[in-house]
Amino acid sequence: MVFRSEDVPAADRLAFWAERMGNTHAPVRLRSDHAHDFRASQRVLALGAVSVWPATFQQVVIRRTPQLIRRSDPELCHFSLVMRGTGTVDWDGHEAAYRPLDLHINDSSVPWEVRTGRAPVTAVGVEIPKALLPLEGGLAVRRLPGRMPAHEGIGALLAQFLTQLISDTTPYQPTDGARLGSVLVDLCAALLAHGADAEHALSKETHSRTLILRVQRFILEHLHNPQLTPSAIAAAHHISISYLHRLFQREEATVAAWIRRRRLEAARRDLADPALRTLPVHAIATRWGFSRAADFSRAFRTAYGTPPRDYRSQAASS
């Protein structure tokens, strides 16, 4: 679903955006220097009980007051990945500033105020029912830092997942929604536990699912390295090789097979890229961790039914 403030008269646009925030997160009060002609747009992706909403909006002050909480509380935990713009947030006696590539966290049950900077803000919001967060013993969001970095650790995993999700939804079927929502719940729960230095609060299931995502991200970042082996991956994550193999049983592929598939997919993209047409096939193979050109050609033909040189020719003529 897509919403644009331009779809309503200028005088009604700030009220329209307040209604959107109420429907997407929880009832709030808004004010803006651009109240006479407020500009905002929002896309909403429903992933089972979880929703994701990339949005861009002008300078605004958003308040979730005690009165609004008493009137209506959907019991949601909110995460925002800030892509562009700046601002500050006050909640429960705390204050935090945020900037691009920060993750902002709040709780619909806690009063807060967000003040954005003068420039428009682009962010990706995530709404998760608190009852779904698999945190044993409970973990109060209000005691967490309001801003967490998205360039490292669990924050980077969450940011990467959200960025990929909103950039292209065409590979997904409607039946994938609940599964994608479950992945988001696990990542957000892991981020909360990390922020509170309480990884022990995560359920074993969530810990395993989050770990496999970390391992897969590590693999993707090191595909070029021919020494990327199960033992090297296990050592980098301080786990045994046998536990690594158990993690990949859910992926319907062994660790080695998962690595090979990702390398072949990357090589296939390069072979079809006109900008890389003069790069020799063996150089592309080396670029993605295949130390022997013959092994690469054999694996590529098995996977795609044609030798890499022929695939490049076909891609160039299509």
One Martini backbone bead per residue (centre of mass of N, CA, C, O) as a GRO file, in nm:
protein
  318
    1MET     BB    1   0.098   0.035   0.021
    2VAL     BB    2   0.026   0.378  -0.082
    3PHE     BB    3   0.116   0.708   0.048
    4ARG     BB    4   0.010   1.057  -0.017
    5SER     BB    5  -0.028   1.387   0.053
    6GLU     BB    6  -0.113   1.480  -0.245
    7ASP     BB    7  -0.408   1.331  -0.219
    8VAL     BB    8  -0.459   1.592  -0.054
    9PRO     BB    9  -0.519   1.872   0.066
   10ALA     BB   10  -0.302   2.092   0.200
   11ALA     BB   11  -0.463   2.149   0.474
   12ASP     BB   12  -0.474   1.809   0.533
   13ARG     BB   13  -0.182   1.675   0.551
   14LEU     BB   14  -0.105   1.659   0.852
   15ALA     BB   15  -0.356   1.499   0.938
   16PHE     BB   16  -0.301   1.263   0.752
   17TRP     BB   17  -0.027   1.183   0.884
   18ALA     BB   18  -0.141   1.131   1.164
   19GLU     BB   19  -0.322   0.901   1.071
   20ARG     BB   20  -0.099   0.720   0.966
   21MET     BB   21   0.050   0.690   1.237
   22GLY     BB   22  -0.194   0.566   1.387
   23ASN     BB   23  -0.216   0.312   1.194
   24THR     BB   24   0.091   0.218   1.206
   25HIS     BB   25   0.130   0.266   1.523
   26ALA     BB   26   0.015   0.536   1.691
   27PRO     BB   27  -0.122   0.776   1.846
   28VAL     BB   28  -0.058   1.124   1.755
   29ARG     BB   29   0.116   1.434   1.767
   30LEU     BB   30   0.138   1.723   1.545
   31ARG     BB   31   0.405   1.938   1.416
   32SER     BB   32   0.481   2.207   1.168
   33ASP     BB   33   0.634   2.432   0.947
   34HIS     BB   34   0.444   2.271   0.706
   35ALA     BB   35   0.127   2.278   0.761
   36HIS     BB   36   0.021   2.414   0.488
   37ASP     BB   37   0.229   2.185   0.316
   38PHE     BB   38   0.260   1.876   0.367
   39ARG     BB   39   0.521   1.629   0.308
   40ALA     BB   40   0.442   1.279   0.227
   41SER     BB   41   0.549   0.927   0.229
   42GLN     BB   42   0.415   0.578   0.204
   43ARG     BB   43   0.502   0.237   0.265
   44VAL     BB   44   0.325  -0.083   0.311
   45LEU     BB   45   0.433  -0.387   0.468
   46ALA     BB   46   0.285  -0.698   0.512
   47LEU     BB   47   0.417  -0.938   0.776
   48GLY     BB   48   0.181  -1.026   0.907
   49ALA     BB   49   0.218  -0.884   1.225
   50VAL     BB   50   0.420  -0.727   1.056
   51SER     BB   51   0.552  -0.397   0.979
   52VAL     BB   52   0.666  -0.205   0.689
   53TRP     BB   53   0.773   0.160   0.650
   54PRO     BB   54   0.859   0.349   0.413
   55ALA     BB   55   0.966   0.703   0.450
   56THR     BB   56   0.886   1.053   0.368
   57PHE     BB   57   0.950   1.368   0.552
   58GLN     BB   58   0.904   1.650   0.697
   59GLN     BB   59   0.924   1.856   0.925
   60VAL     BB   60   0.874   1.727   1.270
   61VAL     BB   61   0.655   1.680   1.556
   62ILE     BB   62   0.634   1.392   1.768
   63ARG     BB   63   0.367   1.278   1.995
   64ARG     BB   64   0.352   1.058   2.284
   65THR     BB   65   0.111   1.056   2.516
   66PRO     BB   66  -0.042   0.967   2.803
   67GLN     BB   67  -0.329   1.009   2.693
   68LEU     BB   68  -0.297   0.831   2.439
   69ILE     BB   69  -0.222   0.572   2.588
   70ARG     BB   70  -0.488   0.546   2.753
   71ARG     BB   71  -0.668   0.536   2.493
   72SER     BB   72  -0.420   0.390   2.310
   73ASP     BB   73  -0.256   0.054   2.299
   74PRO     BB   74  -0.087  -0.173   2.078
   75GLU     BB   75   0.181  -0.295   2.179
   76LEU     BB   76   0.453  -0.165   2.044
   77CYS     BB   77   0.753  -0.208   1.866
   78HIS     BB   78   0.986   0.036   1.748
   79PHE     BB   79   1.163   0.074   1.433
   80SER     BB   80   1.430   0.284   1.291
   81LEU     BB   81   1.579   0.346   0.977
   82VAL     BB   82   1.803   0.584   0.901
   83MET     BB   83   1.877   0.740   0.582
   84ARG     BB   84   1.768   1.046   0.622
   85GLY     BB   85   1.858   1.270   0.841
   86THR     BB   86   1.752   1.430   1.152
   87GLY     BB   87   1.742   1.409   1.526
   88THR     BB   88   1.528   1.381   1.822
   89VAL     BB   89   1.475   1.198   2.139
   90ASP     BB   90   1.223   1.166   2.395
   91TRP     BB   91   1.234   0.940   2.693
   92ASP     BB   92   1.200   0.877   3.011
   93GLY     BB   93   1.445   1.101   3.061
   94HIS     BB   94   1.560   1.080   2.770
   95GLU     BB   95   1.823   1.138   2.514
   96ALA     BB   96   1.849   1.129   2.145
   97ALA     BB   97   2.041   1.118   1.863
   98TYR     BB   98   2.000   1.118   1.501
   99ARG     BB   99   2.123   0.950   1.203
  100PRO     BB  100   2.248   0.814   0.953
  101LEU     BB  101   2.256   0.478   1.036
  102ASP     BB  102   2.036   0.464   1.248
  103LEU     BB  103   1.868   0.322   1.530
  104HIS     BB  104   1.535   0.355   1.632
  105ILE     BB  105   1.368   0.323   1.958
  106ASN     BB  106   1.028   0.231   2.063
  107ASP     BB  107   0.724   0.265   2.273
  108SER     BB  108   0.377   0.275   2.290
  109SER     BB  109   0.385   0.284   2.631
  110VAL     BB  110   0.574   0.541   2.590
  111PRO     BB  111   0.658   0.848   2.625
  112TRP     BB  112   0.725   1.069   2.337
  113GLU     BB  113   0.969   1.272   2.137
  114VAL     BB  114   1.001   1.386   1.800
  115ARG     BB  115   1.270   1.576   1.633
  116THR     BB  116   1.330   1.703   1.341
  117GLY     BB  117   1.493   1.834   1.108
  118ARG     BB  118   1.488   2.049   0.842
  119ALA     BB  119   1.522   1.811   0.683
  120PRO     BB  120   1.429   1.555   0.534
  121VAL     BB  121   1.301   1.227   0.607
  122THR     BB  122   1.439   0.893   0.580
  123ALA     BB  123   1.265   0.586   0.662
  124VAL     BB  124   1.242   0.262   0.834
  125GLY     BB  125   0.968   0.106   0.958
  126VAL     BB  126   0.893  -0.101   1.255
  127GLU     BB  127   0.625  -0.328   1.361
  128ILE     BB  128   0.601  -0.497   1.686
  129PRO     BB  129   0.465  -0.707   1.878
  130LYS     BB  130   0.566  -0.765   2.197
  131ALA     BB  131   0.457  -1.065   2.219
  132LEU     BB  132   0.666  -1.171   1.983
  133LEU     BB  133   0.910  -1.136   2.150
  134PRO     BB  134   1.181  -1.367   2.216
  135LEU     BB  135   1.194  -1.283   2.554
  136GLU     BB  136   1.313  -1.395   2.829
  137GLY     BB  137   1.167  -1.224   3.103
  138GLY     BB  138   1.190  -0.978   2.960
  139LEU     BB  139   1.226  -0.636   2.796
  140ALA     BB  140   1.264  -0.311   2.840
  141VAL     BB  141   1.265  -0.058   2.615
  142ARG     BB  142   1.304   0.194   2.805
  143ARG     BB  143   1.611   0.085   2.888
  144LEU     BB  144   1.706   0.157   2.614
  145PRO     BB  145   1.864   0.274   2.365
  146GLY     BB  146   1.744   0.501   2.122
  147ARG     BB  147   2.034   0.446   1.988
  148MET     BB  148   2.166   0.247   1.713
  149PRO     BB  149   2.385   0.101   1.521
  150ALA     BB  150   2.400   0.004   1.148
  151HIS     BB  151   2.732  -0.085   1.090
  152GLU     BB  152   2.708  -0.326   1.311
  153GLY     BB  153   2.627  -0.623   1.362
  154ILE     BB  154   2.298  -0.651   1.416
  155GLY     BB  155   2.235  -0.378   1.287
  156ALA     BB  156   2.346  -0.456   1.004
  157LEU     BB  157   2.156  -0.689   0.953
  158LEU     BB  158   1.894  -0.528   0.968
  159ALA     BB  159   1.960  -0.317   0.752
  160GLN     BB  160   2.005  -0.514   0.519
  161PHE     BB  161   1.727  -0.644   0.521
  162LEU     BB  162   1.558  -0.385   0.478
  163THR     BB  163   1.690  -0.285   0.218
  164GLN     BB  164   1.622  -0.535   0.047
  165LEU     BB  165   1.315  -0.541   0.091
  166ILE     BB  166   1.244  -0.242  -0.027
  167SER     BB  167   1.389  -0.255  -0.314
  168ASP     BB  168   1.266  -0.570  -0.365
  169THR     BB  169   0.955  -0.768  -0.386
  170THR     BB  170   0.936  -0.969  -0.637
  171PRO     BB  171   1.059  -1.249  -0.516
  172TYR     BB  172   0.793  -1.246  -0.354
  173GLN     BB  173   0.540  -1.401  -0.191
  174PRO     BB  174   0.264  -1.385   0.003
  175THR     BB  175   0.369  -1.641   0.175
  176ASP     BB  176   0.640  -1.482   0.280
  177GLY     BB  177   0.555  -1.279   0.500
  178ALA     BB  178   0.573  -1.441   0.770
  179ARG     BB  179   0.870  -1.521   0.738
  180LEU     BB  180   0.987  -1.234   0.728
  181GLY     BB  181   0.872  -1.149   1.001
  182SER     BB  182   1.034  -1.356   1.169
  183VAL     BB  183   1.311  -1.245   1.102
  184LEU     BB  184   1.264  -0.964   1.221
  185VAL     BB  185   1.207  -1.048   1.509
  186ASP     BB  186   1.482  -1.178   1.562
  187LEU     BB  187   1.659  -0.928   1.504
  188CYS     BB  188   1.525  -0.736   1.710
  189ALA     BB  189   1.571  -0.910   1.959
  190ALA     BB  190   1.880  -0.916   1.934
  191LEU     BB  191   1.917  -0.609   1.958
  192LEU     BB  192   1.795  -0.577   2.238
  193ALA     BB  193   1.983  -0.773   2.387
  194HIS     BB  194   2.245  -0.626   2.313
  195GLY     BB  195   2.171  -0.342   2.432
  196ALA     BB  196   2.132  -0.497   2.731
  197ASP     BB  197   2.327  -0.726   2.779
  198ALA     BB  198   2.099  -0.994   2.705
  199GLU     BB  199   2.136  -1.274   2.542
  200HIS     BB  200   1.995  -1.469   2.752
  201ALA     BB  201   1.694  -1.372   2.666
  202LEU     BB  202   1.713  -1.549   2.438
  203SER     BB  203   1.609  -1.780   2.257
  204LYS     BB  204   1.738  -2.050   2.107
  205GLU     BB  205   1.600  -2.010   1.836
  206THR     BB  206   1.683  -1.714   1.789
  207HIS     BB  207   1.985  -1.751   1.814
  208SER     BB  208   2.013  -1.942   1.568
  209ARG     BB  209   1.882  -1.758   1.348
  210THR     BB  210   2.083  -1.524   1.388
  211LEU     BB  211   2.346  -1.676   1.338
  212ILE     BB  212   2.293  -1.757   1.042
  213LEU     BB  213   2.288  -1.463   0.941
  214ARG     BB  214   2.578  -1.395   1.023
  215VAL     BB  215   2.715  -1.613   0.857
  216GLN     BB  216   2.606  -1.529   0.578
  217ARG     BB  217   2.731  -1.249   0.579
  218PHE     BB  218   3.022  -1.343   0.602
  219ILE     BB  219   3.027  -1.499   0.339
  220LEU     BB  220   2.955  -1.262   0.145
  221GLU     BB  221   3.220  -1.095   0.237
  222HIS     BB  222   3.417  -1.379   0.152
  223LEU     BB  223   3.393  -1.504  -0.142
  224HIS     BB  224   3.688  -1.430  -0.259
  225ASN     BB  225   3.792  -1.645  -0.060
  226PRO     BB  226   3.938  -1.959  -0.097
  227GLN     BB  227   3.951  -2.000   0.239
  228LEU     BB  228   3.641  -2.049   0.256
  229THR     BB  229   3.559  -2.248   0.522
  230PRO     BB  230   3.405  -2.412   0.767
  231SER     BB  231   3.639  -2.373   0.971
  232ALA     BB  232   3.669  -2.067   0.935
  233ILE     BB  233   3.379  -1.992   1.012
  234ALA     BB  234   3.369  -2.120   1.292
  235ALA     BB  235   3.608  -1.960   1.412
  236ALA     BB  236   3.483  -1.669   1.366
  237HIS     BB  237   3.219  -1.775   1.565
  238HIS     BB  238   3.288  -1.970   1.800
  239ILE     BB  239   3.236  -2.259   1.667
  240SER     BB  240   3.159  -2.556   1.566
  241ILE     BB  241   3.136  -2.746   1.291
  242SER     BB  242   2.888  -2.912   1.374
  243TYR     BB  243   2.709  -2.663   1.438
  244LEU     BB  244   2.720  -2.539   1.160
  245HIS     BB  245   2.581  -2.778   1.016
  246ARG     BB  246   2.315  -2.760   1.179
  247LEU     BB  247   2.230  -2.481   1.085
  248PHE     BB  248   2.216  -2.575   0.766
  249GLN     BB  249   1.974  -2.776   0.767
  250ARG     BB  250   1.753  -2.542   0.714
  251GLU     BB  251   1.878  -2.465   0.412
  252GLU     BB  252   1.905  -2.714   0.220
  253ALA     BB  253   2.228  -2.692   0.273
  254THR     BB  254   2.536  -2.691   0.274
  255VAL     BB  255   2.791  -2.493   0.328
  256ALA     BB  256   2.937  -2.540   0.058
  257ALA     BB  257   2.682  -2.509  -0.122
  258TRP     BB  258   2.615  -2.218  -0.038
  259ILE     BB  259   2.876  -2.092  -0.136
  260ARG     BB  260   2.866  -2.185  -0.432
  261ARG     BB  261   2.599  -2.047  -0.506
  262ARG     BB  262   2.686  -1.754  -0.448
  263ARG     BB  263   2.927  -1.750  -0.644
  264LEU     BB  264   2.768  -1.815  -0.902
  265GLU     BB  265   2.576  -1.573  -0.888
  266ALA     BB  266   2.798  -1.357  -0.904
  267ALA     BB  267   2.924  -1.451  -1.170
  268ARG     BB  268   2.671  -1.424  -1.344
  269ARG     BB  269   2.642  -1.119  -1.313
  270ASP     BB  270   2.917  -1.049  -1.441
  271LEU     BB  271   2.868  -1.187  -1.721
  272ALA     BB  272   2.608  -0.983  -1.773
  273ASP     BB  273   2.798  -0.737  -1.755
  274PRO     BB  274   2.893  -0.495  -1.975
  275ALA     BB  275   3.128  -0.363  -1.796
  276LEU     BB  276   3.275  -0.681  -1.794
  277ARG     BB  277   3.344  -0.793  -2.087
  278THR     BB  278   3.676  -0.775  -2.069
  279LEU     BB  279   3.669  -0.978  -1.850
  280PRO     BB  280   3.784  -1.259  -1.784
  281VAL     BB  281   3.660  -1.552  -1.679
  282HIS     BB  282   3.893  -1.628  -1.482
  283ALA     BB  283   3.871  -1.359  -1.322
  284ILE     BB  284   3.587  -1.406  -1.216
  285ALA     BB  285   3.647  -1.664  -1.069
  286THR     BB  286   3.858  -1.542  -0.877
  287ARG     BB  287   3.676  -1.315  -0.758
  288TRP     BB  288   3.482  -1.579  -0.638
  289GLY     BB  289   3.694  -1.820  -0.525
  290PHE     BB  290   3.807  -1.959  -0.787
  291SER     BB  291   4.113  -2.119  -0.839
  292ARG     BB  292   3.980  -2.292  -1.080
  293ALA     BB  293   3.855  -2.275  -1.394
  294ALA     BB  294   3.749  -2.565  -1.432
  295ASP     BB  295   3.569  -2.573  -1.181
  296PHE     BB  296   3.390  -2.338  -1.263
  297SER     BB  297   3.280  -2.444  -1.533
  298ARG     BB  298   3.152  -2.701  -1.417
  299ALA     BB  299   2.965  -2.564  -1.205
  300PHE     BB  300   2.813  -2.377  -1.401
  301ARG     BB  301   2.697  -2.595  -1.590
  302THR     BB  302   2.540  -2.748  -1.372
  303ALA     BB  303   2.361  -2.500  -1.278
  304TYR     BB  304   2.290  -2.364  -1.599
  305GLY     BB  305   2.355  -2.547  -1.872
  306THR     BB  306   2.619  -2.362  -1.930
  307PRO     BB  307   2.881  -2.212  -2.021
  308PRO     BB  308   3.017  -1.914  -1.941
  309ARG     BB  309   3.073  -1.812  -2.230
  310ASP     BB  310   2.789  -1.862  -2.341
  311TYR     BB  311   2.637  -1.691  -2.140
  312ARG     BB  312   2.769  -1.423  -2.218
  313SER     BB  313   2.674  -1.421  -2.512
  314GLN     BB  314   2.370  -1.435  -2.456
  315ALA     BB  315   2.358  -1.174  -2.285
  316ALA     BB  316   2.468  -0.982  -2.514
  317SER     BB  317   2.223  -1.060  -2.729
  318SER     BB  318   1.959  -0.980  -2.542
   0.00000   0.00000   0.00000
